[in-house]
């Protein structure tokens, strides 16, 4: 089994104008040949320009969502094929902000992941419990349900990445203990192997997301079955994201 290539993924959310592309230039200058995969998911308006900025560099571009349909009367939405044409290699799906703000169900996330993979994108599928669910000791049950409902029928290391993002840790400065991260990542690995076979289960990269920053990245990357991070706020500044990349390269 080939070792899983680590992945540092940045989610800019609804942040970033053309001036912010200078952060991408600075990131590429700091990591001319990164020792891990690096992905930036800017708002849709910047995707094409960011992809052009990264042309010839290992840094990949991604979308933050796509529609499950290939085209049609879906005002304001973007298809997977459109993201691909704009230069995306990945798309984040089922982020907790999409699930909360747009009422996305597991079934919708699954339909989007199928569309993304069919179009040639790798799907970064997010799962994670709310604080109330953790406090009522339902975390693993919720993760199992989200995995069962959101993942496509077939997965591989090239087509799917799973991001464990506890909702209460996103943008809050709070993080689970390292033991809690290990428990969930080991559980996700076991669920993937159980549901999709050991080869596929072993090949899929598992990212931790939720208040990852330069000061806690190294200890999180040392946790079992953590293959990288999905980073929100700290991906907006090249200096912060660069420090996280460096920590991942060293892990
Ligand atoms: C995210 O939005 O996916 C995220 C993890 O955000 P932050 O790093 O800011 O907590």
mmCIF file of C-alpha atoms and ligand atoms in Angstrom:
data_model
loop_
_atom_site.group_PDB
_atom_site.id
_atom_site.type_symbol
_atom_site.label_atom_id
_atom_site.label_comp_id
_atom_site.label_asym_id
_atom_site.label_seq_id
_atom_site.Cartn_x
_atom_site.Cartn_y
_atom_site.Cartn_z
ATOM 1 C CA UNK A 1 0.000 0.000 0.000
ATOM 2 C CA UNK A 2 1.512 3.340 -1.080
ATOM 3 C CA UNK A 3 1.770 5.837 1.775
ATOM 4 C CA UNK A 4 -0.926 8.483 1.765
ATOM 5 C CA UNK A 5 0.339 11.827 0.523
ATOM 6 C CA UNK A 6 -0.352 14.491 3.120
ATOM 7 C CA UNK A 7 -2.633 17.382 2.213
ATOM 8 C CA UNK A 8 -2.806 20.936 3.535
ATOM 9 C CA UNK A 9 -6.073 22.433 2.284
ATOM 10 C CA UNK A 10 -7.119 26.056 2.740
ATOM 11 C CA UNK A 11 -10.746 27.162 2.703
ATOM 12 C CA UNK A 12 -11.026 30.896 2.134
ATOM 13 C CA UNK A 13 -14.820 30.803 2.534
ATOM 14 C CA UNK A 14 -16.377 34.155 1.500
ATOM 15 C CA UNK A 15 -13.070 36.005 1.815
ATOM 16 C CA UNK A 16 -10.713 37.231 -0.867
ATOM 17 C CA UNK A 17 -10.510 39.761 -3.666
ATOM 18 C CA UNK A 18 -7.895 39.959 -6.411
ATOM 19 C CA UNK A 19 -5.512 41.786 -4.064
ATOM 20 C CA UNK A 20 -5.367 38.637 -1.935
ATOM 21 C CA UNK A 21 -3.726 36.715 -4.770
ATOM 22 C CA UNK A 22 -0.474 38.236 -3.489
ATOM 23 C CA UNK A 23 -0.826 35.802 -0.554
ATOM 24 C CA UNK A 24 -0.822 32.946 -3.062
ATOM 25 C CA UNK A 25 2.322 34.300 -4.722
ATOM 26 C CA UNK A 26 3.982 34.537 -1.304
ATOM 27 C CA UNK A 27 2.933 30.986 -0.445
ATOM 28 C CA UNK A 28 4.380 29.621 -3.695
ATOM 29 C CA UNK A 29 7.611 31.534 -3.127
ATOM 30 C CA UNK A 30 7.875 30.059 0.380
ATOM 31 C CA UNK A 31 7.212 26.510 -0.915
ATOM 32 C CA UNK A 32 8.603 26.190 -4.447
ATOM 33 C CA UNK A 33 8.404 22.375 -4.211
ATOM 34 C CA UNK A 34 6.166 21.463 -1.260
ATOM 35 C CA UNK A 35 6.747 18.140 0.452
ATOM 36 C CA UNK A 36 2.991 17.603 0.748
ATOM 37 C CA UNK A 37 -0.030 18.382 -1.408
ATOM 38 C CA UNK A 38 -1.287 21.942 -0.998
ATOM 39 C CA UNK A 39 -4.761 23.113 -1.971
ATOM 40 C CA UNK A 40 -6.434 26.510 -1.823
ATOM 41 C CA UNK A 41 -10.196 26.878 -2.214
ATOM 42 C CA UNK A 42 -10.982 30.557 -2.845
ATOM 43 C CA UNK A 43 -14.437 32.014 -3.485
ATOM 44 C CA UNK A 44 -15.773 31.082 -6.931
ATOM 45 C CA UNK A 45 -15.071 34.574 -8.245
ATOM 46 C CA UNK A 46 -11.325 34.085 -7.715
ATOM 47 C CA UNK A 47 -11.004 30.440 -8.699
ATOM 48 C CA UNK A 48 -9.924 30.940 -12.290
ATOM 49 C CA UNK A 49 -7.421 33.649 -11.452
ATOM 50 C CA UNK A 50 -6.012 31.691 -8.550
ATOM 51 C CA UNK A 51 -5.624 28.612 -10.752
ATOM 52 C CA UNK A 52 -3.814 30.729 -13.355
ATOM 53 C CA UNK A 53 -1.588 32.172 -10.650
ATOM 54 C CA UNK A 54 -0.658 28.619 -9.585
ATOM 55 C CA UNK A 55 -0.054 27.311 -13.133
ATOM 56 C CA UNK A 56 3.236 25.427 -13.230
ATOM 57 C CA UNK A 57 3.335 25.146 -9.427
ATOM 58 C CA UNK A 58 2.254 22.163 -7.338
ATOM 59 C CA UNK A 59 -0.333 24.263 -5.503
ATOM 60 C CA UNK A 60 -3.823 23.110 -6.506
ATOM 61 C CA UNK A 61 -7.043 25.107 -6.672
ATOM 62 C CA UNK A 62 -10.461 23.960 -5.528
ATOM 63 C CA UNK A 63 -14.075 25.012 -5.244
ATOM 64 C CA UNK A 64 -16.062 25.326 -2.019
ATOM 65 C CA UNK A 65 -19.252 23.681 -3.295
ATOM 66 C CA UNK A 66 -20.860 22.470 -6.515
ATOM 67 C CA UNK A 67 -24.353 21.605 -7.711
ATOM 68 C CA UNK A 68 -25.290 17.982 -8.211
ATOM 69 C CA UNK A 69 -26.628 18.680 -11.713
ATOM 70 C CA UNK A 70 -24.395 19.199 -14.718
ATOM 71 C CA UNK A 71 -26.270 22.315 -15.876
ATOM 72 C CA UNK A 72 -29.731 23.835 -15.899
ATOM 73 C CA UNK A 73 -32.017 26.308 -14.173
ATOM 74 C CA UNK A 74 -30.166 26.673 -10.871
ATOM 75 C CA UNK A 75 -29.579 30.383 -10.435
ATOM 76 C CA UNK A 76 -26.463 31.187 -8.482
ATOM 77 C CA UNK A 77 -25.085 27.645 -8.512
ATOM 78 C CA UNK A 78 -21.950 26.252 -10.107
ATOM 79 C CA UNK A 79 -21.536 22.799 -11.634
ATOM 80 C CA UNK A 80 -18.567 20.535 -11.051
ATOM 81 C CA UNK A 81 -17.624 20.795 -14.722
ATOM 82 C CA UNK A 82 -17.557 24.588 -14.425
ATOM 83 C CA UNK A 83 -15.197 24.351 -11.467
ATOM 84 C CA UNK A 84 -12.990 21.965 -13.415
ATOM 85 C CA UNK A 85 -12.889 24.307 -16.398
ATOM 86 C CA UNK A 86 -12.016 27.205 -14.094
ATOM 87 C CA UNK A 87 -8.972 25.246 -12.936
ATOM 88 C CA UNK A 88 -10.163 23.324 -9.890
ATOM 89 C CA UNK A 89 -8.807 19.885 -9.038
ATOM 90 C CA UNK A 90 -10.832 19.482 -5.831
ATOM 91 C CA UNK A 91 -14.127 20.661 -4.369
ATOM 92 C CA UNK A 92 -15.109 20.916 -0.704
ATOM 93 C CA UNK A 93 -18.555 19.358 -0.122
ATOM 94 C CA UNK A 94 -20.844 19.216 2.894
ATOM 95 C CA UNK A 95 -18.965 21.852 4.879
ATOM 96 C CA UNK A 96 -20.889 22.465 8.106
ATOM 97 C CA UNK A 97 -21.544 26.056 6.993
ATOM 98 C CA UNK A 98 -23.249 24.714 3.843
ATOM 99 C CA UNK A 99 -25.152 22.138 5.890
ATOM 100 C CA UNK A 100 -26.283 24.854 8.369
ATOM 101 C CA UNK A 101 -26.763 27.893 6.088
ATOM 102 C CA UNK A 102 -28.241 26.029 3.109
ATOM 103 C CA UNK A 103 -29.826 23.044 4.835
ATOM 104 C CA UNK A 104 -27.726 20.564 2.881
ATOM 105 C CA UNK A 105 -28.606 16.983 3.730
ATOM 106 C CA UNK A 106 -26.328 13.979 3.600
ATOM 107 C CA UNK A 107 -28.161 12.824 0.465
ATOM 108 C CA UNK A 108 -27.440 16.145 -1.278
ATOM 109 C CA UNK A 109 -23.787 15.956 -0.296
ATOM 110 C CA UNK A 110 -23.626 12.456 -1.730
ATOM 111 C CA UNK A 111 -25.259 13.568 -5.008
ATOM 112 C CA UNK A 112 -22.771 16.431 -5.262
ATOM 113 C CA UNK A 113 -19.854 14.116 -4.570
ATOM 114 C CA UNK A 114 -20.973 11.771 -7.346
ATOM 115 C CA UNK A 115 -21.229 14.726 -9.746
ATOM 116 C CA UNK A 116 -17.841 16.074 -8.690
ATOM 117 C CA UNK A 117 -16.066 12.758 -9.182
ATOM 118 C CA UNK A 118 -17.791 12.150 -12.530
ATOM 119 C CA UNK A 119 -16.547 15.557 -13.680
ATOM 120 C CA UNK A 120 -12.986 14.691 -12.673
ATOM 121 C CA UNK A 121 -12.698 16.513 -9.341
ATOM 122 C CA UNK A 122 -11.604 15.042 -6.030
ATOM 123 C CA UNK A 123 -14.297 15.569 -3.389
ATOM 124 C CA UNK A 124 -13.272 16.797 0.079
ATOM 125 C CA UNK A 125 -16.291 15.610 2.066
ATOM 126 C CA UNK A 126 -16.782 17.196 5.490
ATOM 127 C CA UNK A 127 -18.294 15.542 8.532
ATOM 128 C CA UNK A 128 -18.426 16.645 12.149
ATOM 129 C CA UNK A 129 -20.564 16.840 15.255
ATOM 130 C CA UNK A 130 -22.106 19.871 16.950
ATOM 131 C CA UNK A 131 -21.259 20.701 20.552
ATOM 132 C CA UNK A 132 -24.643 19.386 21.700
ATOM 133 C CA UNK A 133 -23.995 16.098 19.912
ATOM 134 C CA UNK A 134 -20.542 15.776 21.506
ATOM 135 C CA UNK A 135 -21.890 16.624 24.937
ATOM 136 C CA UNK A 136 -24.556 13.962 24.588
ATOM 137 C CA UNK A 137 -21.820 11.439 23.604
ATOM 138 C CA UNK A 138 -23.302 11.042 20.124
ATOM 139 C CA UNK A 139 -20.170 12.015 18.192
ATOM 140 C CA UNK A 140 -19.340 8.639 16.664
ATOM 141 C CA UNK A 141 -22.982 7.898 15.882
ATOM 142 C CA UNK A 142 -23.279 11.242 14.032
ATOM 143 C CA UNK A 143 -20.044 10.660 12.122
ATOM 144 C CA UNK A 144 -21.170 7.164 11.130
ATOM 145 C CA UNK A 145 -24.477 8.535 9.864
ATOM 146 C CA UNK A 146 -22.806 11.358 7.912
ATOM 147 C CA UNK A 147 -20.287 9.006 6.319
ATOM 148 C CA UNK A 148 -22.974 6.487 5.393
ATOM 149 C CA UNK A 149 -25.181 9.202 3.896
ATOM 150 C CA UNK A 150 -22.680 11.588 2.293
ATOM 151 C CA UNK A 151 -20.054 9.393 0.644
ATOM 152 C CA UNK A 152 -20.509 8.110 -2.910
ATOM 153 C CA UNK A 153 -20.922 4.387 -3.601
ATOM 154 C CA UNK A 154 -17.257 3.974 -4.443
ATOM 155 C CA UNK A 155 -14.252 5.769 -3.021
ATOM 156 C CA UNK A 156 -10.539 5.822 -3.733
ATOM 157 C CA UNK A 157 -7.513 7.794 -2.622
ATOM 158 C CA UNK A 158 -7.703 9.847 -5.824
ATOM 159 C CA UNK A 159 -11.377 10.714 -5.704
ATOM 160 C CA UNK A 160 -12.269 11.258 -2.055
ATOM 161 C CA UNK A 161 -10.779 13.042 0.946
ATOM 162 C CA UNK A 162 -12.703 13.061 4.240
ATOM 163 C CA UNK A 163 -12.388 16.091 6.514
ATOM 164 C CA UNK A 164 -13.351 15.694 10.162
ATOM 165 C CA UNK A 165 -14.461 19.135 11.295
ATOM 166 C CA UNK A 166 -16.185 19.363 14.667
ATOM 167 C CA UNK A 167 -18.689 22.185 14.135
ATOM 168 C CA UNK A 168 -17.866 23.737 17.514
ATOM 169 C CA UNK A 169 -14.161 23.940 16.639
ATOM 170 C CA UNK A 170 -14.622 25.861 13.378
ATOM 171 C CA UNK A 171 -13.567 29.473 13.687
ATOM 172 C CA UNK A 172 -13.908 29.305 17.475
ATOM 173 C CA UNK A 173 -10.299 28.894 18.573
ATOM 174 C CA UNK A 174 -11.398 25.696 20.344
ATOM 175 C CA UNK A 175 -9.987 22.307 19.375
ATOM 176 C CA UNK A 176 -10.762 18.808 20.563
ATOM 177 C CA UNK A 177 -8.096 17.077 22.636
ATOM 178 C CA UNK A 178 -5.586 15.053 20.655
ATOM 179 C CA UNK A 179 -7.211 11.910 22.084
ATOM 180 C CA UNK A 180 -10.610 13.033 20.782
ATOM 181 C CA UNK A 181 -9.150 13.703 17.328
ATOM 182 C CA UNK A 182 -7.448 10.290 17.330
ATOM 183 C CA UNK A 183 -10.648 8.560 18.401
ATOM 184 C CA UNK A 184 -12.674 10.063 15.547
ATOM 185 C CA UNK A 185 -9.981 9.644 12.885
ATOM 186 C CA UNK A 186 -9.398 6.004 13.852
ATOM 187 C CA UNK A 187 -13.161 5.511 13.777
ATOM 188 C CA UNK A 188 -13.480 7.069 10.309
ATOM 189 C CA UNK A 189 -10.641 4.889 9.013
ATOM 190 C CA UNK A 190 -12.338 1.783 10.392
ATOM 191 C CA UNK A 191 -15.714 2.807 8.946
ATOM 192 C CA UNK A 192 -14.211 3.389 5.509
ATOM 193 C CA UNK A 193 -12.476 0.008 5.551
ATOM 194 C CA UNK A 194 -15.652 -1.694 6.744
ATOM 195 C CA UNK A 195 -17.829 -0.017 4.114
ATOM 196 C CA UNK A 196 -15.506 0.118 1.102
ATOM 197 C CA UNK A 197 -12.844 -2.544 1.716
ATOM 198 C CA UNK A 198 -9.449 -2.210 3.301
ATOM 199 C CA UNK A 199 -7.576 -0.971 0.210
ATOM 200 C CA UNK A 200 -9.929 1.924 -0.462
ATOM 201 C CA UNK A 201 -10.356 2.622 3.249
ATOM 202 C CA UNK A 202 -6.592 2.836 3.693
ATOM 203 C CA UNK A 203 -6.011 5.028 0.654
ATOM 204 C CA UNK A 204 -8.418 7.863 1.497
ATOM 205 C CA UNK A 205 -6.815 10.831 3.219
ATOM 206 C CA UNK A 206 -8.365 12.064 6.452
ATOM 207 C CA UNK A 207 -7.999 15.755 7.277
ATOM 208 C CA UNK A 208 -8.652 17.383 10.608
ATOM 209 C CA UNK A 209 -10.299 20.834 10.464
ATOM 210 C CA UNK A 210 -11.256 23.330 13.135
ATOM 211 C CA UNK A 211 -9.047 26.144 14.454
ATOM 212 C CA UNK A 212 -5.804 24.681 13.080
ATOM 213 C CA UNK A 213 -3.070 27.286 13.390
ATOM 214 C CA UNK A 214 0.735 27.394 13.361
ATOM 215 C CA UNK A 215 0.869 26.892 17.134
ATOM 216 C CA UNK A 216 -1.131 23.634 17.220
ATOM 217 C CA UNK A 217 -0.479 22.149 13.762
ATOM 218 C CA UNK A 218 2.507 19.936 14.679
ATOM 219 C CA UNK A 219 0.776 18.194 17.559
ATOM 220 C CA UNK A 220 -2.356 17.605 15.484
ATOM 221 C CA UNK A 221 -0.324 16.211 12.568
ATOM 222 C CA UNK A 222 1.303 13.707 14.933
ATOM 223 C CA UNK A 223 -2.100 12.149 15.707
ATOM 224 C CA UNK A 224 -2.854 8.736 14.267
ATOM 225 C CA UNK A 225 -4.737 8.784 10.947
ATOM 226 C CA UNK A 226 -4.433 12.550 10.517
ATOM 227 C CA UNK A 227 -3.178 13.026 6.954
ATOM 228 C CA UNK A 228 -3.368 16.795 6.923
ATOM 229 C CA UNK A 229 -5.715 19.657 7.673
ATOM 230 C CA UNK A 230 -8.584 21.673 6.265
ATOM 231 C CA UNK A 231 -7.783 25.202 7.384
ATOM 232 C CA UNK A 232 -10.108 28.203 7.359
ATOM 233 C CA UNK A 233 -8.929 31.438 8.954
ATOM 234 C CA UNK A 234 -5.246 30.543 9.063
ATOM 235 C CA UNK A 235 -5.175 29.852 5.311
ATOM 236 C CA UNK A 236 -5.864 33.496 4.459
ATOM 237 C CA UNK A 237 -2.382 34.718 5.373
ATOM 238 C CA UNK A 238 0.569 33.161 3.565
ATOM 239 C CA UNK A 239 2.757 33.315 6.667
ATOM 240 C CA UNK A 240 0.286 31.309 8.779
ATOM 241 C CA UNK A 241 -0.583 28.770 6.107
ATOM 242 C CA UNK A 242 3.091 28.392 5.229
ATOM 243 C CA UNK A 243 3.895 27.510 8.853
ATOM 244 C CA UNK A 244 1.135 24.878 8.780
ATOM 245 C CA UNK A 245 2.503 23.443 5.518
ATOM 246 C CA UNK A 246 5.982 23.304 7.037
ATOM 247 C CA UNK A 247 4.593 21.459 10.072
ATOM 248 C CA UNK A 248 2.857 18.955 7.776
ATOM 249 C CA UNK A 249 5.997 18.431 5.688
ATOM 250 C CA UNK A 250 7.853 17.569 8.891
ATOM 251 C CA UNK A 251 5.146 15.215 10.249
HETATM 252 C C1 LIG B 1 -13.154 25.497 8.022
HETATM 253 O O1 LIG B 1 -13.913 26.395 7.733
HETATM 254 O O2 LIG B 1 -13.151 24.480 7.339
HETATM 255 C C2 LIG B 1 -12.283 25.670 9.174
HETATM 256 C C3 LIG B 1 -11.675 24.619 9.626
HETATM 257 O O3 LIG B 1 -12.179 26.944 9.704
HETATM 258 P P1 LIG B 1 -11.139 27.452 10.829
HETATM 259 O O4 LIG B 1 -9.785 26.845 10.500
HETATM 260 O O5 LIG B 1 -11.133 28.928 10.729
HETATM 261 O O6 LIG B 1 -11.627 26.934 12.144
#
